[in-house]
Each structure stands twice: as structure tokens, then as C-alpha cells.
Coordinates of N, CA and C in Angstrom, one line a residue:
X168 N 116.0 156.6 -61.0 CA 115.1 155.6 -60.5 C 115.8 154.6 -59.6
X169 N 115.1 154.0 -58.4 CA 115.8 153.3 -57.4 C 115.2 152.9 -56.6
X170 N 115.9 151.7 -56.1 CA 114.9 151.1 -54.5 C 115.2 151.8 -53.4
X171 N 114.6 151.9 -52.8 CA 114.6 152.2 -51.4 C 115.3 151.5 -50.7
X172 N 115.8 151.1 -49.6 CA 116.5 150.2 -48.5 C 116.2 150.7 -47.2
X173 N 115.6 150.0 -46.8 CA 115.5 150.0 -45.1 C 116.3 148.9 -44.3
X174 N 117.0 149.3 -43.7 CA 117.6 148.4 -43.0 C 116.9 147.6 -41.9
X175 N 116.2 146.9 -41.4 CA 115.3 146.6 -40.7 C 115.8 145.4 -39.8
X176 N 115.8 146.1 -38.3 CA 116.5 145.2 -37.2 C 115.8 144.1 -36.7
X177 N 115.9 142.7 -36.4 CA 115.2 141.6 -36.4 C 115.3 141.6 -34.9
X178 N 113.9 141.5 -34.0 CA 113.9 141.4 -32.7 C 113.6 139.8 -32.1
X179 N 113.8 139.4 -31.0 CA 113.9 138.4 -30.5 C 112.9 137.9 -30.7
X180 N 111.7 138.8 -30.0 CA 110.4 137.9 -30.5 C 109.9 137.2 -31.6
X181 N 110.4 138.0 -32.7 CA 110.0 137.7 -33.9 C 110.3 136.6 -34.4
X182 N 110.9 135.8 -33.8 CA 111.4 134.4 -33.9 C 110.5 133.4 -33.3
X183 N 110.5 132.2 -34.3 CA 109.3 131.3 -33.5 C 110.6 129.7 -32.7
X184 N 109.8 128.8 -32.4 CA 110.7 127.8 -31.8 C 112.0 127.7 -32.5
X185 N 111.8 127.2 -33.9 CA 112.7 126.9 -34.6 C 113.7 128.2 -34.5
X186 N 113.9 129.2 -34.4 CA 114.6 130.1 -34.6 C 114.8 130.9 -35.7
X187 N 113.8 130.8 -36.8 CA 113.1 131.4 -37.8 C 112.2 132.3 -37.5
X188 N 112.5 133.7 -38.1 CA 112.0 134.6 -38.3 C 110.1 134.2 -38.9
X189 N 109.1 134.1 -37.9 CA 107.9 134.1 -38.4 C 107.4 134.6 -39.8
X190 N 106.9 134.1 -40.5 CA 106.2 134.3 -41.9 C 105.5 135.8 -41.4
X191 N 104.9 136.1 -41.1 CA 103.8 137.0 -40.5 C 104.5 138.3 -40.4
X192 N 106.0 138.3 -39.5 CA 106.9 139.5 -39.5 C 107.0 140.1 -40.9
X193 N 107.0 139.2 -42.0 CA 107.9 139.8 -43.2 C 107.0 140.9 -43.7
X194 N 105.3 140.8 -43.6 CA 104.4 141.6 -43.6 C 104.8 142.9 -43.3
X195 N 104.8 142.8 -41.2 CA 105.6 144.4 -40.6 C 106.7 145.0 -41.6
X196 N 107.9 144.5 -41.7 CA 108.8 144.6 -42.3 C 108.4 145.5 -43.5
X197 N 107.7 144.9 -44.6 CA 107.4 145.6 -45.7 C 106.9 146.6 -45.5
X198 N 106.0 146.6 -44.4 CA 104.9 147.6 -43.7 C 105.9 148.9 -43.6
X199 N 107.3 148.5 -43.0 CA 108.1 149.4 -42.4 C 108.7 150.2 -43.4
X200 N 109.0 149.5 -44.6 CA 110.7 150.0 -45.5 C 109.4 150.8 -46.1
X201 N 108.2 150.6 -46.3 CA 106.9 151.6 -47.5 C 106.7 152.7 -46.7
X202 N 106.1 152.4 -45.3 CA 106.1 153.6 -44.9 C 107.1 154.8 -45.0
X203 N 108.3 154.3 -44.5 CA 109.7 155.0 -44.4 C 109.9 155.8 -46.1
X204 N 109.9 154.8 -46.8 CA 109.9 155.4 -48.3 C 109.4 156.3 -48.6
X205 N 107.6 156.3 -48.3 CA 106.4 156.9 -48.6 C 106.5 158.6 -47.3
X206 N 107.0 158.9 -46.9 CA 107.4 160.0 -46.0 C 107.6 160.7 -46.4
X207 N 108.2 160.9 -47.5 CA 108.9 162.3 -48.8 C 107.3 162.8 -49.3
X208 N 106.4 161.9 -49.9 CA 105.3 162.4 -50.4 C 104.1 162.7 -49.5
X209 N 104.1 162.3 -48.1 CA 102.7 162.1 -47.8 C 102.4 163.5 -47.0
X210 N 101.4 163.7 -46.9 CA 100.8 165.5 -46.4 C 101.4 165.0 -44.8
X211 N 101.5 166.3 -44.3 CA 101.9 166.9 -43.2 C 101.2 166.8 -42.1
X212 N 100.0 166.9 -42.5 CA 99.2 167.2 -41.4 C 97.7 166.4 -41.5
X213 N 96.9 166.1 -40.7 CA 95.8 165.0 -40.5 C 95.3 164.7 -41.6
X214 N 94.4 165.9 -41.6 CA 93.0 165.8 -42.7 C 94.0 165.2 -43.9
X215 N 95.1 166.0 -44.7 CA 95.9 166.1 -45.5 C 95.8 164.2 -45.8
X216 N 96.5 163.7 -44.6 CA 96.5 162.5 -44.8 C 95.7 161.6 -44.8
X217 N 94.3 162.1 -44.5 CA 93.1 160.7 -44.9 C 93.2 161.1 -45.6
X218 N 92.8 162.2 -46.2 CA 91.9 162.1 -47.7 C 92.8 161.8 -49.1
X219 N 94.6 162.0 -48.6 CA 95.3 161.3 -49.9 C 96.2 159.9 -48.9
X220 N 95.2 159.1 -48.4 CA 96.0 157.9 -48.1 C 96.2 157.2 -48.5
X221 N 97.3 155.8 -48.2 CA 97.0 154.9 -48.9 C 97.0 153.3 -48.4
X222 N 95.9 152.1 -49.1 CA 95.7 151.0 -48.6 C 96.3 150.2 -49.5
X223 N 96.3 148.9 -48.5 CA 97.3 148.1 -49.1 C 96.0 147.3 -49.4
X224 N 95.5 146.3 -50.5 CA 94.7 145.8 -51.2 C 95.2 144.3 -51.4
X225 N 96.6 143.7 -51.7 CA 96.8 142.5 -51.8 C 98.3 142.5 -51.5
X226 N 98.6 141.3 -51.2 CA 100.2 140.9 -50.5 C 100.3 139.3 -51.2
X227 N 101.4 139.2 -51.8 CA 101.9 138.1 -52.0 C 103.7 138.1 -51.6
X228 N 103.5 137.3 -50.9 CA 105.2 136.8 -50.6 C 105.6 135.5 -50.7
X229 N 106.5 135.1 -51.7 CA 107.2 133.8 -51.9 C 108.3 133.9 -51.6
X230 N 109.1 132.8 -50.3 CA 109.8 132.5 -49.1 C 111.0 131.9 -50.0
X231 N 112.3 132.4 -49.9 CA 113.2 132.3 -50.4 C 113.9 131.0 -49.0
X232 N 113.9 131.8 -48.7 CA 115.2 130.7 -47.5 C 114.7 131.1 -46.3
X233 N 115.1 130.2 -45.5 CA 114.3 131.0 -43.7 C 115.7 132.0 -43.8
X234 N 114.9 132.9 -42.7 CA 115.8 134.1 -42.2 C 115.5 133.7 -40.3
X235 N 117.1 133.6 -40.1 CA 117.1 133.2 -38.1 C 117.0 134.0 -37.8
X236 N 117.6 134.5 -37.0 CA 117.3 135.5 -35.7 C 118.9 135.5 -35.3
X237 N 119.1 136.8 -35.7 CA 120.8 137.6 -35.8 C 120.6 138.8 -35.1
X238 N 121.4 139.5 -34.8 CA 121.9 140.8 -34.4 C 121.2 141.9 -35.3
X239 N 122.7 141.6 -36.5 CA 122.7 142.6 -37.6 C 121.6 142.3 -38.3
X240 N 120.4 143.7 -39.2 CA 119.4 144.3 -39.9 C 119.5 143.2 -41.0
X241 N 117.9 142.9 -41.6 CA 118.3 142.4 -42.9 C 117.5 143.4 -43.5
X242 N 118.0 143.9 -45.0 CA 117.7 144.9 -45.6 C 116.6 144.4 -46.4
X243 N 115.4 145.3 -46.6 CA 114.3 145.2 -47.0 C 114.5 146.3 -48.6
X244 N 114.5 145.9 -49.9 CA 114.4 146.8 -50.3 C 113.2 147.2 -51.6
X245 N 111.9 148.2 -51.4 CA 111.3 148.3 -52.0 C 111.3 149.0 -53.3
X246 N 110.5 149.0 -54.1 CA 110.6 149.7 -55.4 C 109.1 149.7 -56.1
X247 N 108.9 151.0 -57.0 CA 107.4 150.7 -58.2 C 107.5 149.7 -58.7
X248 N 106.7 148.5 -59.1 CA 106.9 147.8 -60.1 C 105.9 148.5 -61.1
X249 N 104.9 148.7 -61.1 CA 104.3 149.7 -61.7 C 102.6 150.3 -61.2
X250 N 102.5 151.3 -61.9 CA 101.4 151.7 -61.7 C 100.5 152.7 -62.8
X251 N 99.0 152.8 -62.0 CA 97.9 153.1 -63.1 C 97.6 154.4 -62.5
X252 N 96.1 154.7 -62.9 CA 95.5 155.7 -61.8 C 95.3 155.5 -60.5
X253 N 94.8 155.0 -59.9 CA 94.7 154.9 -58.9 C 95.7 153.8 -57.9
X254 N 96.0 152.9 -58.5 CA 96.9 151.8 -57.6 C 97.9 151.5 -58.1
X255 N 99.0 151.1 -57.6 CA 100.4 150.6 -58.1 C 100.8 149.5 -57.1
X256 N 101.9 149.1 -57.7 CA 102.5 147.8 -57.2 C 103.7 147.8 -56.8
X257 N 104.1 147.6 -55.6 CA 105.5 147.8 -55.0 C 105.9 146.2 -55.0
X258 N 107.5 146.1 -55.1 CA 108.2 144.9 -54.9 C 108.8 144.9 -54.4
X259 N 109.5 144.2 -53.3 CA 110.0 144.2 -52.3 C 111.3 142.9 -52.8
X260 N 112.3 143.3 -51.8 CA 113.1 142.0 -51.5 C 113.3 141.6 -50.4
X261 N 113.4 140.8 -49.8 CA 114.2 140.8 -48.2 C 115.3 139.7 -48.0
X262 N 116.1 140.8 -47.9 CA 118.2 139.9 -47.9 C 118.7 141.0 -47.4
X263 N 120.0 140.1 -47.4 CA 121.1 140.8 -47.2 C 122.3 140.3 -47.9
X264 N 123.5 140.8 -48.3 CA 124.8 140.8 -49.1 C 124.7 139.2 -49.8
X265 N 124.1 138.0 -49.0 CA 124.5 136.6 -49.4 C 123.8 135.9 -49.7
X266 N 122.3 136.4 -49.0 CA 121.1 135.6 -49.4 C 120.3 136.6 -49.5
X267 N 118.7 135.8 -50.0 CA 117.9 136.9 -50.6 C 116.6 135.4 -49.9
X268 N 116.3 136.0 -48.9 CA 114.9 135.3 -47.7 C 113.5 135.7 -48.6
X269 N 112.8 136.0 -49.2 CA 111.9 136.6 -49.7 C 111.5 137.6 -50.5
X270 N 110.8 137.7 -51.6 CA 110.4 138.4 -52.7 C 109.1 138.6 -52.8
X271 N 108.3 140.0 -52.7 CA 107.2 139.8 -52.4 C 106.9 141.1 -53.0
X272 N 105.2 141.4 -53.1 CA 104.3 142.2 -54.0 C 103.5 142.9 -53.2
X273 N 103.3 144.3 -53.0 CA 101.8 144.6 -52.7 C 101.2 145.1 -53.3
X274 N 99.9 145.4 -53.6 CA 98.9 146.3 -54.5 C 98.6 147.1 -53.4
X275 N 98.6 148.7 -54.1 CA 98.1 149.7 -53.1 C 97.2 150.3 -53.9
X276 N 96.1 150.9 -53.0 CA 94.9 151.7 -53.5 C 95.4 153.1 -53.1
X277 N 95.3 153.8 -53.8 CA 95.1 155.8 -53.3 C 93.6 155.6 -52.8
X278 N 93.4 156.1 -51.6 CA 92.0 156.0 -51.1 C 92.1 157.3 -50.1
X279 N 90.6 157.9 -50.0 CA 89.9 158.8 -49.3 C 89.4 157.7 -48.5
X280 N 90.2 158.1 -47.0 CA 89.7 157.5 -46.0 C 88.2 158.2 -45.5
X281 N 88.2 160.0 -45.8 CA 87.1 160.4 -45.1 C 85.4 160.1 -46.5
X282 N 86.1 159.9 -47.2 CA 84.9 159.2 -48.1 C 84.7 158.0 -48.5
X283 N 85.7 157.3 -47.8 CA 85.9 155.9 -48.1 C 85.7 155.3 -49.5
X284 N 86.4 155.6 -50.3 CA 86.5 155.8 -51.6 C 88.0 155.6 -52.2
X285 N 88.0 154.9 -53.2 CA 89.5 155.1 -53.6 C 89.5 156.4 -54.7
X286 N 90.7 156.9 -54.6 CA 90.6 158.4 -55.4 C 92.2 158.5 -56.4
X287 N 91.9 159.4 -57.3 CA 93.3 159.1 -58.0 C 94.7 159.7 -57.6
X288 N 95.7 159.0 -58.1 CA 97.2 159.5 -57.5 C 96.6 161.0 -58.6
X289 N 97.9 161.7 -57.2 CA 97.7 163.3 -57.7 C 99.1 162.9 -58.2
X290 N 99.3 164.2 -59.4 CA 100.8 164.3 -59.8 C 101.9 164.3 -59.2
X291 N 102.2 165.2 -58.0 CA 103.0 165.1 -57.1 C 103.4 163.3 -56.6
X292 N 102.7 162.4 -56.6 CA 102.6 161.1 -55.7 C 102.7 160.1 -57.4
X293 N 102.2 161.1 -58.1 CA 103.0 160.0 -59.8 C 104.2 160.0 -60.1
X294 N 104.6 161.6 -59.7 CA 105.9 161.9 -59.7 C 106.6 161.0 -59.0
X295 N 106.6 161.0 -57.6 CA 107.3 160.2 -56.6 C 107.5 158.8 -57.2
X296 N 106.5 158.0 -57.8 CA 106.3 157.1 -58.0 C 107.4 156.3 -59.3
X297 N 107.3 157.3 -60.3 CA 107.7 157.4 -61.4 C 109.5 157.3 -61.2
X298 N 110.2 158.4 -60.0 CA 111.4 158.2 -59.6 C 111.3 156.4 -58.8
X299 N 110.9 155.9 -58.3 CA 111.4 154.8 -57.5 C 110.9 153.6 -58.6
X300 N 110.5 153.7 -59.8 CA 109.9 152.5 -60.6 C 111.5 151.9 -61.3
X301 N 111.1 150.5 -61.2 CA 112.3 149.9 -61.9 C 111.5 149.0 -62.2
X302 N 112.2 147.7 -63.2 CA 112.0 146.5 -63.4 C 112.1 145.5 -62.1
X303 N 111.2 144.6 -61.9 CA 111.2 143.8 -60.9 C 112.1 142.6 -61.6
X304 N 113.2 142.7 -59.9 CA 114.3 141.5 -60.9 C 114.4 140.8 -60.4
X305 N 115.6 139.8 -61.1 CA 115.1 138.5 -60.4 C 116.1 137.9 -59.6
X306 N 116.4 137.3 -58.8 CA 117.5 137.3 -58.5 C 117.6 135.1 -58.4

């Protein structure tokens, strides 16, 4: 069992006056390290992927320290915190080696996009799920 780690490069824009990384980015960001994660399990090809997709349903992020606007990636790293039939909960961190800028949650649905319906994780995607589950820590 393990987190994921995306290393995720901070672009100029993304920075507001102050030189802080926008609240709003950290969303993309998580957006980015799940997708990246979720690549091992997800079908190949179109149909495959509406009908076992998945939505994100709720987001909570609590703001550890600003993160500026640097060069070097700050690492994003996700994990299961857990999950049911149909939806689980990923946790996220966002740091790097010295600081830890954000701690945050999503709820995902398994949903049939072409029935618009939420549908249950298939084994294969409990499986997956089951390797990346840890305890959400604290830091």
C-alpha cells in the first residue's frame, strides 16, 4: 500500500499579486496527481471510459502555509483514505521535503456517464484501490 507522488511544476500564472500560489490551483493540482494515479486502472478506449468513469462529488482543502511561486515542483501526494461500493475518498498532501502547504479530501463517485448514474466499483478498480489505501496522516 502507498501514495502516489506527482511531482507537479508551479507555473507563473498561477500565482496571484502577492506571489502566492492561488487557492483555486490546488484543485488542478489534485486534479493532476488522481488522474496520473488513476491511469493504471482506467479502460482504454471511449465507451470503456464513460460507462466506468469517475466524478468527483466533494473537495475539502485546509491551507497549511502559502506556497510562492518557485522553479522546482511541489509534490502532490495522493492516497485511499477509504472506500465503499460505489465511492471512496482520496487524501492528498501538498509539500515538499520542509513544508507541507495543504491537506485536502475528495469524494469520488463510480458513475456511468452514458446513464448518468452512479454504478458500483468493479473488482479490478477495488483492487487498485485497496493497493494505494493507507491511514490518512497527520503531519
Amino acid at each position: 500500500m502507498h501514495r502516489y507522488t506527482y511531482p507537479c511544476p508551479l507555473r507563473w500564472a498561477d500565482a496571484d499579486a502577492y506571489g502566492h500560489i492561488n487557492n483555486a490551483l490546488y484543485l488542478r493540482y489534485m486534479e493532476e496527481a488522481r488522474t496520473r494515479m488513476f491511469q493504471e486502472v482506467l479502460p482504454a478506449d471511449e465507451e470503456g471510459r464513460r460507462q466506468n468513469a469517475f466524478v468527483v462529488s466533494r473537495s475539502v482543502i485546509d491551507y497549511r502555509a502559502p506556497l510562492r511561486y518557485r522553479d522546482e515542483p511541489v509534490d502532490v501526494h495522493v492516497w485511499v483514505a477509504k472506500s465503499g461500493a460505489a465511492t471512496f475518498e482520496l487524501a492528498y498532501e501538498i509539500r515538499d521535503a520542509d513544508q507541507l502547504y495543504a491537506e485536502a479530501t475528495t469524494t469520488i463517485v463510480a458513475y456511468n456517464l452514458d446513464a448518468a448514474r452512479p454504478r458500483r466499483l468493479s473488482d479490478p478498480e477495488r483492487a487498485f484501490l485497496a493497493r494505494h489505501t493507507q491511514p490518512r496522516s497527520r503531519t
